[in-house]
Short mmCIF file of C-alpha atoms in Angstrom, two decimals:
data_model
loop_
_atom_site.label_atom_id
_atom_site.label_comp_id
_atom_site.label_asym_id
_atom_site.label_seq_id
_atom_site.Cartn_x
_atom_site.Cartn_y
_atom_site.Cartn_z
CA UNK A 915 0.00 0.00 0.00
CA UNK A 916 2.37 2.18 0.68
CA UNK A 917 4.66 2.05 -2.61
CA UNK A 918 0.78 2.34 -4.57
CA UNK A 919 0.28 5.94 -2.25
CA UNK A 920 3.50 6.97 -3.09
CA UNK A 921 3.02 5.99 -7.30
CA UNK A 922 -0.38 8.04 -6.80
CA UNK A 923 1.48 10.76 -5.51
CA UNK A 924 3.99 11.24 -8.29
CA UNK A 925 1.15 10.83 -11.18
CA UNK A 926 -0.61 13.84 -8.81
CA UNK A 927 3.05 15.37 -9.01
CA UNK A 928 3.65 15.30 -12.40
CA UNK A 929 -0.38 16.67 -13.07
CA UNK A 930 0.92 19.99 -11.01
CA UNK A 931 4.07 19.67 -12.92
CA UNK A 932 2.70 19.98 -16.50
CA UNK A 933 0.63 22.80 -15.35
CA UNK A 934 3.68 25.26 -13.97
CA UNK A 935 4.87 24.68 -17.29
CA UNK A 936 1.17 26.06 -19.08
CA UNK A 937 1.41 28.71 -16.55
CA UNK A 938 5.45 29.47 -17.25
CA UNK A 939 5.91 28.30 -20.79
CA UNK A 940 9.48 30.17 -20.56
CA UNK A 941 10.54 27.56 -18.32
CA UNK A 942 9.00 24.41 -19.54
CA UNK A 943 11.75 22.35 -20.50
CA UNK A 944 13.64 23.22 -17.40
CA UNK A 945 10.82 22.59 -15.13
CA UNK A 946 10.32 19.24 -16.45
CA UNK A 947 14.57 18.06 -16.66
CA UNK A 948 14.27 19.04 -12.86
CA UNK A 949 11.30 17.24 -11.85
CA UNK A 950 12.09 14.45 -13.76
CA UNK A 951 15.75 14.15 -12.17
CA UNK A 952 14.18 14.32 -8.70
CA UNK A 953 11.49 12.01 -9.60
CA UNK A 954 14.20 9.66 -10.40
CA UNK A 955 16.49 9.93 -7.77
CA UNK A 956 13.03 9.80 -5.49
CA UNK A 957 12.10 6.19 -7.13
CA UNK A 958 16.02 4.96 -6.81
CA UNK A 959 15.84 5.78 -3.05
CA UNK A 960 12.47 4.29 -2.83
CA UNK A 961 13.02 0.83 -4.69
CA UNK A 962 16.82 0.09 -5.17
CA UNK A 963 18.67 1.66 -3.02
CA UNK A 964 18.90 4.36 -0.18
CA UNK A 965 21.08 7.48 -1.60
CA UNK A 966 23.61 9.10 0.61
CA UNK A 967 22.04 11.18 4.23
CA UNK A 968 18.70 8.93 3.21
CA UNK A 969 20.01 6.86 5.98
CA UNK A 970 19.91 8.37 9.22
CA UNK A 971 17.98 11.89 9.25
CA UNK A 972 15.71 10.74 6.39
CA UNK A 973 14.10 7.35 8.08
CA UNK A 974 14.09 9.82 11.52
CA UNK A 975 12.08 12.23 10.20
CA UNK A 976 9.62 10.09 8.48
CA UNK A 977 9.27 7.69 11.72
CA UNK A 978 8.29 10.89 13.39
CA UNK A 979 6.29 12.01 11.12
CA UNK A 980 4.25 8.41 11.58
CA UNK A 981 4.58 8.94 15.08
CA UNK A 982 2.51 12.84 14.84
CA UNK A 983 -0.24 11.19 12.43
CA UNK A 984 -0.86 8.39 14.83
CA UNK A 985 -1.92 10.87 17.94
CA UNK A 986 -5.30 11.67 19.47
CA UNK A 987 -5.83 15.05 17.61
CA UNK A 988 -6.06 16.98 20.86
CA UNK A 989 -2.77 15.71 21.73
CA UNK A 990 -1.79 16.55 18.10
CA UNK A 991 -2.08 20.11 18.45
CA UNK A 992 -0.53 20.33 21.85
CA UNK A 993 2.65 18.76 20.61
CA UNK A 994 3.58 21.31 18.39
CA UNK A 995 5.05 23.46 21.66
CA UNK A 996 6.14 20.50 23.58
CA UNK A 997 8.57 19.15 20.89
CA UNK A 998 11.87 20.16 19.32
CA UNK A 999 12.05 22.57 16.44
CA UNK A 1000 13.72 20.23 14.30
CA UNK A 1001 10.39 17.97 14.38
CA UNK A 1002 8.35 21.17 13.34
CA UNK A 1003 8.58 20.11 9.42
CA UNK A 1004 7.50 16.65 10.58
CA UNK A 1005 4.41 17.74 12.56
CA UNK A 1006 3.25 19.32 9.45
CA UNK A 1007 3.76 16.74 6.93
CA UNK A 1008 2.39 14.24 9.50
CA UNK A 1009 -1.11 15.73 8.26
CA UNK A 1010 -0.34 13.96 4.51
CA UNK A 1011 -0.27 10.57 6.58
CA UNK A 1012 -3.37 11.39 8.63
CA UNK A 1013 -5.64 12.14 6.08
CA UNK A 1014 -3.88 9.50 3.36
CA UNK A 1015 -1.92 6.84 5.10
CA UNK A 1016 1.88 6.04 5.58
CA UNK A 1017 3.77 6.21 2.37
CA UNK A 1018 7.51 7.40 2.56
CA UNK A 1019 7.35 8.03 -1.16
CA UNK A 1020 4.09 10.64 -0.90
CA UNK A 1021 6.25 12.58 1.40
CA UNK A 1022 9.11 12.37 -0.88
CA UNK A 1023 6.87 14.05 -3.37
CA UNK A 1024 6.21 16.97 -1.39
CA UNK A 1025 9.80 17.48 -1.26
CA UNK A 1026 9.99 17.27 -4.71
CA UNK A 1027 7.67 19.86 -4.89
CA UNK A 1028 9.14 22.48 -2.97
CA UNK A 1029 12.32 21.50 -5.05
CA UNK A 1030 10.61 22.07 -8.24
CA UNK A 1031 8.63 25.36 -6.85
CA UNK A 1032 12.47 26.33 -6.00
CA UNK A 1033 13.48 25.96 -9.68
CA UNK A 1034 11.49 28.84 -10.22
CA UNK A 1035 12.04 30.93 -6.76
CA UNK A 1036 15.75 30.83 -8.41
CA UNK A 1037 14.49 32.23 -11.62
CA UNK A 1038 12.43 35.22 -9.94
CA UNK A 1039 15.37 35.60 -7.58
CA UNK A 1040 17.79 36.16 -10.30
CA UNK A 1041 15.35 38.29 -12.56
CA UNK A 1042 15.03 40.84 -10.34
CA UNK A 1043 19.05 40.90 -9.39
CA UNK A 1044 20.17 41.09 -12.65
CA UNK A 1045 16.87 42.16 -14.70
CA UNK A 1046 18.14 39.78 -17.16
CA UNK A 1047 15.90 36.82 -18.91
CA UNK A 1048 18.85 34.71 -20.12
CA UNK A 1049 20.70 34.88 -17.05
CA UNK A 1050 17.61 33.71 -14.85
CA UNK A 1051 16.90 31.04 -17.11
CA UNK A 1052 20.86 29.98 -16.84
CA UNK A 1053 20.13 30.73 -13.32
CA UNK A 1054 16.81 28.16 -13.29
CA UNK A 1055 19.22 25.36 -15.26
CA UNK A 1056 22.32 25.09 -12.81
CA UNK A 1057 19.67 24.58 -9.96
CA UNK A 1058 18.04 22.28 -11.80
CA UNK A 1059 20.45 20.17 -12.54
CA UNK A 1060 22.75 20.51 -9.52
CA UNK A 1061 23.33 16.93 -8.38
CA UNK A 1062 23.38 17.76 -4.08
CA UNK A 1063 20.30 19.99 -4.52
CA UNK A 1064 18.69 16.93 -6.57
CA UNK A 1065 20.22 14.56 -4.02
CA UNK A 1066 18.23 16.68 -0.69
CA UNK A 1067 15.24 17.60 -3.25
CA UNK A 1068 14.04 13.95 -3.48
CA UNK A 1069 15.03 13.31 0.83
CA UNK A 1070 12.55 13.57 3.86
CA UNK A 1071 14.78 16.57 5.37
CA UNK A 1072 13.99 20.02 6.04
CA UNK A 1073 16.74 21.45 3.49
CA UNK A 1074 14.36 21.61 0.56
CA UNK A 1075 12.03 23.77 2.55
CA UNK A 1076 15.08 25.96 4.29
CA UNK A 1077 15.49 26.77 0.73
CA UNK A 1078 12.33 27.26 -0.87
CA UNK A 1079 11.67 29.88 2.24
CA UNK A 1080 14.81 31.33 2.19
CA UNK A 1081 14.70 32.20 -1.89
CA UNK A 1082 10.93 33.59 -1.26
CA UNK A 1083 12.20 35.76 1.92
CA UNK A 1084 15.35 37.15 -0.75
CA UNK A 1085 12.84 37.35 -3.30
CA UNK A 1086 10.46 40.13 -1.27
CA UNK A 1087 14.02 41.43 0.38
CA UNK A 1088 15.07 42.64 -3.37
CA UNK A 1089 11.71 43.58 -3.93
CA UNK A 1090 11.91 45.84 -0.78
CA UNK A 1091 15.40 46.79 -1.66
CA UNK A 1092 14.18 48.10 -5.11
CA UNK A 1093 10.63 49.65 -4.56
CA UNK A 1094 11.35 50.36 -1.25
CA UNK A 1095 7.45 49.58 -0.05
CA UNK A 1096 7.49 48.86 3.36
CA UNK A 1097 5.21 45.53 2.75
CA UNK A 1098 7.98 43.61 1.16
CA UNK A 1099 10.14 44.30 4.20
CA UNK A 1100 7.62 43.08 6.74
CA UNK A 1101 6.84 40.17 4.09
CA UNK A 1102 10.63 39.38 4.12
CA UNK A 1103 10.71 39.08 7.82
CA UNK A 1104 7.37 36.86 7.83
CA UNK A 1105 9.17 34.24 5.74
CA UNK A 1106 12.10 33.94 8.59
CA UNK A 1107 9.59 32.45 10.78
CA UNK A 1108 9.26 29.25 9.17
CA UNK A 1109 12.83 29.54 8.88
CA UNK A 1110 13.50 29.51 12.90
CA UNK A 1111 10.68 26.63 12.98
CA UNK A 1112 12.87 24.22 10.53
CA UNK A 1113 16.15 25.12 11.99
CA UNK A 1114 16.82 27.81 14.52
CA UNK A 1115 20.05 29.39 13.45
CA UNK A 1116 18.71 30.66 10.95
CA UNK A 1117 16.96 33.29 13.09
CA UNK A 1118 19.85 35.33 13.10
CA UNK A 1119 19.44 36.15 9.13
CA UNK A 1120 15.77 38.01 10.11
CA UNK A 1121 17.84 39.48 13.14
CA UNK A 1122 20.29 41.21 10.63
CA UNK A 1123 17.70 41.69 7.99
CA UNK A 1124 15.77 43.53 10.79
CA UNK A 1125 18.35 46.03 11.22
CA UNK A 1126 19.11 46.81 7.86
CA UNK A 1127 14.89 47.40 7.77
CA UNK A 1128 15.31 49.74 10.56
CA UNK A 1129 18.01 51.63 9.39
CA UNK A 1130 16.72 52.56 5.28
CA UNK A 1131 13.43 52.69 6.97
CA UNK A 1132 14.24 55.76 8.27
CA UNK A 1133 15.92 57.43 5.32
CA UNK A 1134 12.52 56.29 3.40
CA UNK A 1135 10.55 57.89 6.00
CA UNK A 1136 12.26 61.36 5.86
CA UNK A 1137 12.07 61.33 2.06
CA UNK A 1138 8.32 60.35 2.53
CA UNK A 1139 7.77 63.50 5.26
CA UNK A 1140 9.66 65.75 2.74
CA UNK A 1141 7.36 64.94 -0.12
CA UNK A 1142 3.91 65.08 2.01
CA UNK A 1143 2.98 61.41 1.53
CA UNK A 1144 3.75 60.74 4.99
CA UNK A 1145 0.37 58.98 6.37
CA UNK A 1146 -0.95 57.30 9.76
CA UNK A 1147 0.59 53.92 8.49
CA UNK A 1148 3.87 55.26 7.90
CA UNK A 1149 3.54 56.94 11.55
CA UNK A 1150 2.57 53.20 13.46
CA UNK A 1151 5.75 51.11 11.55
CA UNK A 1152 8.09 54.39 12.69
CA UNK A 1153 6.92 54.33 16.45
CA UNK A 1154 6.52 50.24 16.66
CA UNK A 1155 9.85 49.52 15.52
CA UNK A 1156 11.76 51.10 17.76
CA UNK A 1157 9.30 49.22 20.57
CA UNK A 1158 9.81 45.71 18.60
CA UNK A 1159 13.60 46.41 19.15
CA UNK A 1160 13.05 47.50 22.42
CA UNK A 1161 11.72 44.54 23.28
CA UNK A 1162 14.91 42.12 21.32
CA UNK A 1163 16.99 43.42 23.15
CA UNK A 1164 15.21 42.58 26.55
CA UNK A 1165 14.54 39.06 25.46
CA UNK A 1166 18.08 38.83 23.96
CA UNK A 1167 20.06 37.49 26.89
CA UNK A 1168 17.41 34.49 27.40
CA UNK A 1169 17.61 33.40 23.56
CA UNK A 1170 19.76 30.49 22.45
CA UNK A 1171 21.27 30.41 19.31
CA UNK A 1172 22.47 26.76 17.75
CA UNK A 1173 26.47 26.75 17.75
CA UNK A 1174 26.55 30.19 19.80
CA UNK A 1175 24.32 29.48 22.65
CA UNK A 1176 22.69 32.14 25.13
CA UNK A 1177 23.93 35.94 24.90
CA UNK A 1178 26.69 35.25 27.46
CA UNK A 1179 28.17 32.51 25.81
CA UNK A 1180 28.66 34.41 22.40
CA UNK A 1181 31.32 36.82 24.12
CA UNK A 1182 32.68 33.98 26.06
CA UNK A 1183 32.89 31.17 22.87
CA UNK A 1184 32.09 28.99 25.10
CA UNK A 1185 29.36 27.24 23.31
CA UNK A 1186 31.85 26.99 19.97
CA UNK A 1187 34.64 25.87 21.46
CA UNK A 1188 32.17 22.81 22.63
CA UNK A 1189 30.35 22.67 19.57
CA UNK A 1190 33.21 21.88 17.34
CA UNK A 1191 34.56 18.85 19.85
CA UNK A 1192 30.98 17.44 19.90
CA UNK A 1193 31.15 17.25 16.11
CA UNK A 1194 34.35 16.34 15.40
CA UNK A 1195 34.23 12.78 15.13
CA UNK A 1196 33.73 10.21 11.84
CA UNK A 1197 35.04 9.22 9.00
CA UNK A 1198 35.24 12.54 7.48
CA UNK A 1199 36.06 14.94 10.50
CA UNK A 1200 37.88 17.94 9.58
CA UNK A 1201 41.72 18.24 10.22
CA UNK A 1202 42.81 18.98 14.06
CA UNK A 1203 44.28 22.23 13.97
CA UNK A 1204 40.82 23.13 12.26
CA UNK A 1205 39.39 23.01 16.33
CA UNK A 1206 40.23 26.35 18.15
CA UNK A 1207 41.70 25.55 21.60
CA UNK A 1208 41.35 29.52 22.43
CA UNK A 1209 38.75 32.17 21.84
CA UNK A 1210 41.84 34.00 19.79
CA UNK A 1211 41.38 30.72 17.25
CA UNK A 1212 38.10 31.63 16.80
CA UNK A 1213 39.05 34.89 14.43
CA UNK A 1214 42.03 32.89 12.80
CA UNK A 1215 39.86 30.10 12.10
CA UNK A 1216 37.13 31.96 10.48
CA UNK A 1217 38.36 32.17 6.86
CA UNK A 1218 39.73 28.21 7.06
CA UNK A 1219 36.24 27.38 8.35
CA UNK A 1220 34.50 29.09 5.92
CA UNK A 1221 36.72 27.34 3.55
CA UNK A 1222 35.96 23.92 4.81
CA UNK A 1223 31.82 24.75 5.18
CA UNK A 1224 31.83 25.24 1.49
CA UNK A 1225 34.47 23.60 -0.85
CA UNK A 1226 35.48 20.15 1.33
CA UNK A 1227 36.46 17.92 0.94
CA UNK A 1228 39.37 19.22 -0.85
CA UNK A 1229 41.53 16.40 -2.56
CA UNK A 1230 44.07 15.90 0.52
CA UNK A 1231 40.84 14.59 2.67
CA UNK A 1232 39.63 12.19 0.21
CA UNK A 1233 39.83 9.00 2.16
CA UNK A 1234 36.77 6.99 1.14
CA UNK A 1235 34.35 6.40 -2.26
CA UNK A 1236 31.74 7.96 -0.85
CA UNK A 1237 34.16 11.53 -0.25
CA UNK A 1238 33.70 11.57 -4.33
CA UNK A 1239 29.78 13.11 -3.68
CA UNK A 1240 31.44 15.95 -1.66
CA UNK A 1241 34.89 16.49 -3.77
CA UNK A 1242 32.65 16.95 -7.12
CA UNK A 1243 29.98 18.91 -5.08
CA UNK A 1244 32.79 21.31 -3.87
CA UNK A 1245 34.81 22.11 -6.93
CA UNK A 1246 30.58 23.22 -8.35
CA UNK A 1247 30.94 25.65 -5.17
CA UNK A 1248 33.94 26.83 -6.14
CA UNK A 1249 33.27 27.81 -9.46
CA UNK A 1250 29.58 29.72 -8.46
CA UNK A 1251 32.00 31.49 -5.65
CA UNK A 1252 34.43 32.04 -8.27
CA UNK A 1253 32.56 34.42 -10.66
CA UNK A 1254 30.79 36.17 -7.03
CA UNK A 1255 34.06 36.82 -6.31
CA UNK A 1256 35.37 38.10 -9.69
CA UNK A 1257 32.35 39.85 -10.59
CA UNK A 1258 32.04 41.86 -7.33
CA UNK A 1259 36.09 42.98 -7.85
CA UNK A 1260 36.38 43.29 -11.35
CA UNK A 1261 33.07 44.44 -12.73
CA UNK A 1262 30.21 46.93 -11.46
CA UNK A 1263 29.49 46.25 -7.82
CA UNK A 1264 25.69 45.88 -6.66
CA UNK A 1265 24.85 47.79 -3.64
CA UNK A 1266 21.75 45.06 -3.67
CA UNK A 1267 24.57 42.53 -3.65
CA UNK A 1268 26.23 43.76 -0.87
CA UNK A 1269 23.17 43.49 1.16
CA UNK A 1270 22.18 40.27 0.76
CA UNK A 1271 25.94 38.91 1.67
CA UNK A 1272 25.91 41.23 4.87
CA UNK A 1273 22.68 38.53 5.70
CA UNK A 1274 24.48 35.44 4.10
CA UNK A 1275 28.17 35.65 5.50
CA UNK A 1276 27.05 35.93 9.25
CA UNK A 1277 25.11 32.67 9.00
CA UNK A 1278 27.76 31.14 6.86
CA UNK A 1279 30.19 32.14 9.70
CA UNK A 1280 27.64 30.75 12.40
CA UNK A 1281 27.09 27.39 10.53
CA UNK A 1282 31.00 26.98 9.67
CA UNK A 1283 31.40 26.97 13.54
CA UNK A 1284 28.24 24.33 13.98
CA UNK A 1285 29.87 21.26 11.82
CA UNK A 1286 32.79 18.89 12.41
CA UNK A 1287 33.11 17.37 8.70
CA UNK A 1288 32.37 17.27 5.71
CA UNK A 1289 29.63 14.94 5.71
CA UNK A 1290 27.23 17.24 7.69
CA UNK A 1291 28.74 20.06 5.66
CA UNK A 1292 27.62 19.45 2.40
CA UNK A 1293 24.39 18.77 3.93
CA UNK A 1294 24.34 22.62 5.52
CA UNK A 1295 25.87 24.10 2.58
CA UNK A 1296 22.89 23.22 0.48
CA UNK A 1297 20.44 24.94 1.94
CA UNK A 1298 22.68 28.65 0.38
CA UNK A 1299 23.10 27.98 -2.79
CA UNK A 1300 20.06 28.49 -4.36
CA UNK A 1301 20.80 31.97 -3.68
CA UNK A 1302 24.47 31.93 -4.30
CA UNK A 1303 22.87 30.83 -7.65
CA UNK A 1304 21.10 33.39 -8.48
CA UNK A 1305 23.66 35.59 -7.05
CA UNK A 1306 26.74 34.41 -9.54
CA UNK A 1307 25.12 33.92 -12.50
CA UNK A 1308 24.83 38.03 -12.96
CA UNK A 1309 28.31 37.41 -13.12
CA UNK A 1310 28.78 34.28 -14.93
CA UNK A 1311 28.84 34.46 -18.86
CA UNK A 1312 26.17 32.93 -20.96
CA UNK A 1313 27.06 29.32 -21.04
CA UNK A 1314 26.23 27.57 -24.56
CA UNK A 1315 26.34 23.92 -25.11
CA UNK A 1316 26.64 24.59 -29.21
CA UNK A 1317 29.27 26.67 -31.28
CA UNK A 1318 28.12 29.37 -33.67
CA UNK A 1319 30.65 28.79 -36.73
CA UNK A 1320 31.36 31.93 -38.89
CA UNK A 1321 32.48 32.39 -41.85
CA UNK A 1322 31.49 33.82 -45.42
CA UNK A 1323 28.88 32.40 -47.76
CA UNK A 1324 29.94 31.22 -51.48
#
């Protein structure tokens, strides 16, 4: 029964499927190579064999998932605050199994959903950064061929969603950025609550969006007062926010971050310097004089951490088969990195740009600090690059798979 729910689901999947591409013909054929490559990878998890992190996490979260469906619906809905974060996702997609039965593979098509709904978050994303259809639509391909973003696309785990939200909340941030209508900035900061719900750290990217808010709010509302469009709405978001951050900074010293802990701890390093012994450990733990042993390590080992998040395993830490997932995976970071890297140096800088990485290097920096390998890295690094994406392909050239030959007719 349960592989005949899941075969239902993917002929309901691929129904939805054909019509995004009625309703965005431009990106038809990309639309469908992604689905179908999740779809895929879904079916070889499903019947052959598991694929790599469908191990561990993946059978977790679905067990829980079981577990939510098969409560008393009173107790149901008082679970949701008496249970970890991380099983948030799980309490959610435990309604699929109430309402249609246990089927691993159903759920595995609601990933593949989001991942296919992503496909076109990328496009939007990179539309509106570089206000250029080709490069959104080469923006659109990499994702959707991407192997690790397949790979976590066709998974139980909350990455797929971590990304789908975090592309929507960059989506209305650039959209705020540009118009500068206040709505897209408090629609920005509604999408980073789903984002605390599926994994906690990633709080801190509304926390620093928040700020930046505050701070061109301000400008916006002086030009607004000059020009006499200054109204009664205008007047409630000027004296609230300075309430609302009020207010953070009273509950500040009781929050706990994942990898920093509370407040204290942050100045301390404390809850670092025990976070990366508690993770160092497997087959593919990172080097030793990666772990600080000081809170002075802690700024010396920011770049190599950063490093290690994102590229490992480099070629010196290949010690296994399965390290080939992550060595390919890194050298694709390196070269979407690459042309970030050239383009903001060498060509005409983005203010826009700028803002977004003042969001994405702090929690880069935060989840460097929260892994121990490479293993659990690639798995954290995934949930970025969508944006990264959309991000480096303003930069990247047009990328042709044919050769225009010149030369003069006879």
């Amino acid at each position: 029964m349960e592989a005949v729910l899941g075969i239902i689901g993917i002929c309901l999947l691929l129904v939805l499927i054909y019509v995004m591409t009625i309703r965005w013909p431009l990106l038809k054929n990309i639309i469908w190579i992604g689905a179908l490559l999740r779809i895929l990878a879904a079916l070889i998890h499903f019947f052959i064999f598991q694929l790599p992190d469908g191990k561990i996490d993946a059978v977790k979260f679905e067990n829980y998932t079981w577990s939510f469906s098969q409560m008393p619906f009173n107790d149901y809905i008082l679970s949701f605050k008496t249970n970890t974060l991380a099983l948030t996702f799980t309490w959610v997609l435990s309604l699929i199994y109430r309402l249609f039965g246990r089927s691993p593979l159903l759920l595995q098509c609601i990933s593949i959903f989001f991942g296919v709904l992503c496909i076109l978050l990328v496009y939007k994303l990179s539309f509106l950064l570089s206000n250029n259809e080709k490069k959104a639509k080469q923006s659109a391909w990499i994702l959707a061929v991407f192997p690790t973003v397949i790979l976590y696309d066709s998974l139980i785990l909350r990455e797929v969603f971590v990304m789908f939200f975090l592309l929507l909340a960059f989506i209305y941030f650039a959209k705020w950025y540009i118009s500068k209508n206040v709505n897209y900035g408090i629609l920005t900061l509604v999408c980073f609550i789903p984002l605390y719900y599926l994994h906690s750290a990633l709080i801190l990217g509304g926390v620093i969006f928040f700020i930046l808010f505050f701070i061109e709010s301000i400008g916006f509302f002086k030009v607004r007062y000059r020009q006499n469009k200054f109204n009664i709405i205008h007047a409630i978001l000027l004296s609230f926010t300075p309430l609302i951050t009020l207010y953070l900074f009273t509950i500040l010293p009781g929050i706990k971050i994942p990898y920093l802990g509370k407040f204290d701890d942050i100045f301390t390093f404390s809850r670092i310097l025990f976070q990366t012994k508690v993770t160092n450990f497997g087959g593919s733990v990172y080097p030793d004089w990666l772990s600080p042993e000081s809170p002075l390590d802690f700024f010396l080992l920011i770049i190599p951490r950063l490093g290690y998040l994102l590229f490992s395993p480099f070629i010196w830490d290949l010690r296994a088969i399965n390290h080939l997932l992550g060595f390919v995976d890194g050298l694709l970071y390196l070269f979407v990195f690459y042309w970030i890297a050239k383009g903001i140096l060498f060509e005409k800088h983005k203010q826009i740009i700028t803002r977004i990485l003042i969001i994405l290097i702090p929690l880069l920096i935060l989840y460097s600090w929260g892994v121990g390998n490479f293993g659990t890295a690639l798995r954290h690094r995934v949930k970025f690059i969508p944006v990264f994406i959309a991000i480096s392909t303003i930069y990247v050239p047009k990328i042709t798979l044919t050769k225009k030959i010149s030369g003069s007719k006879t």
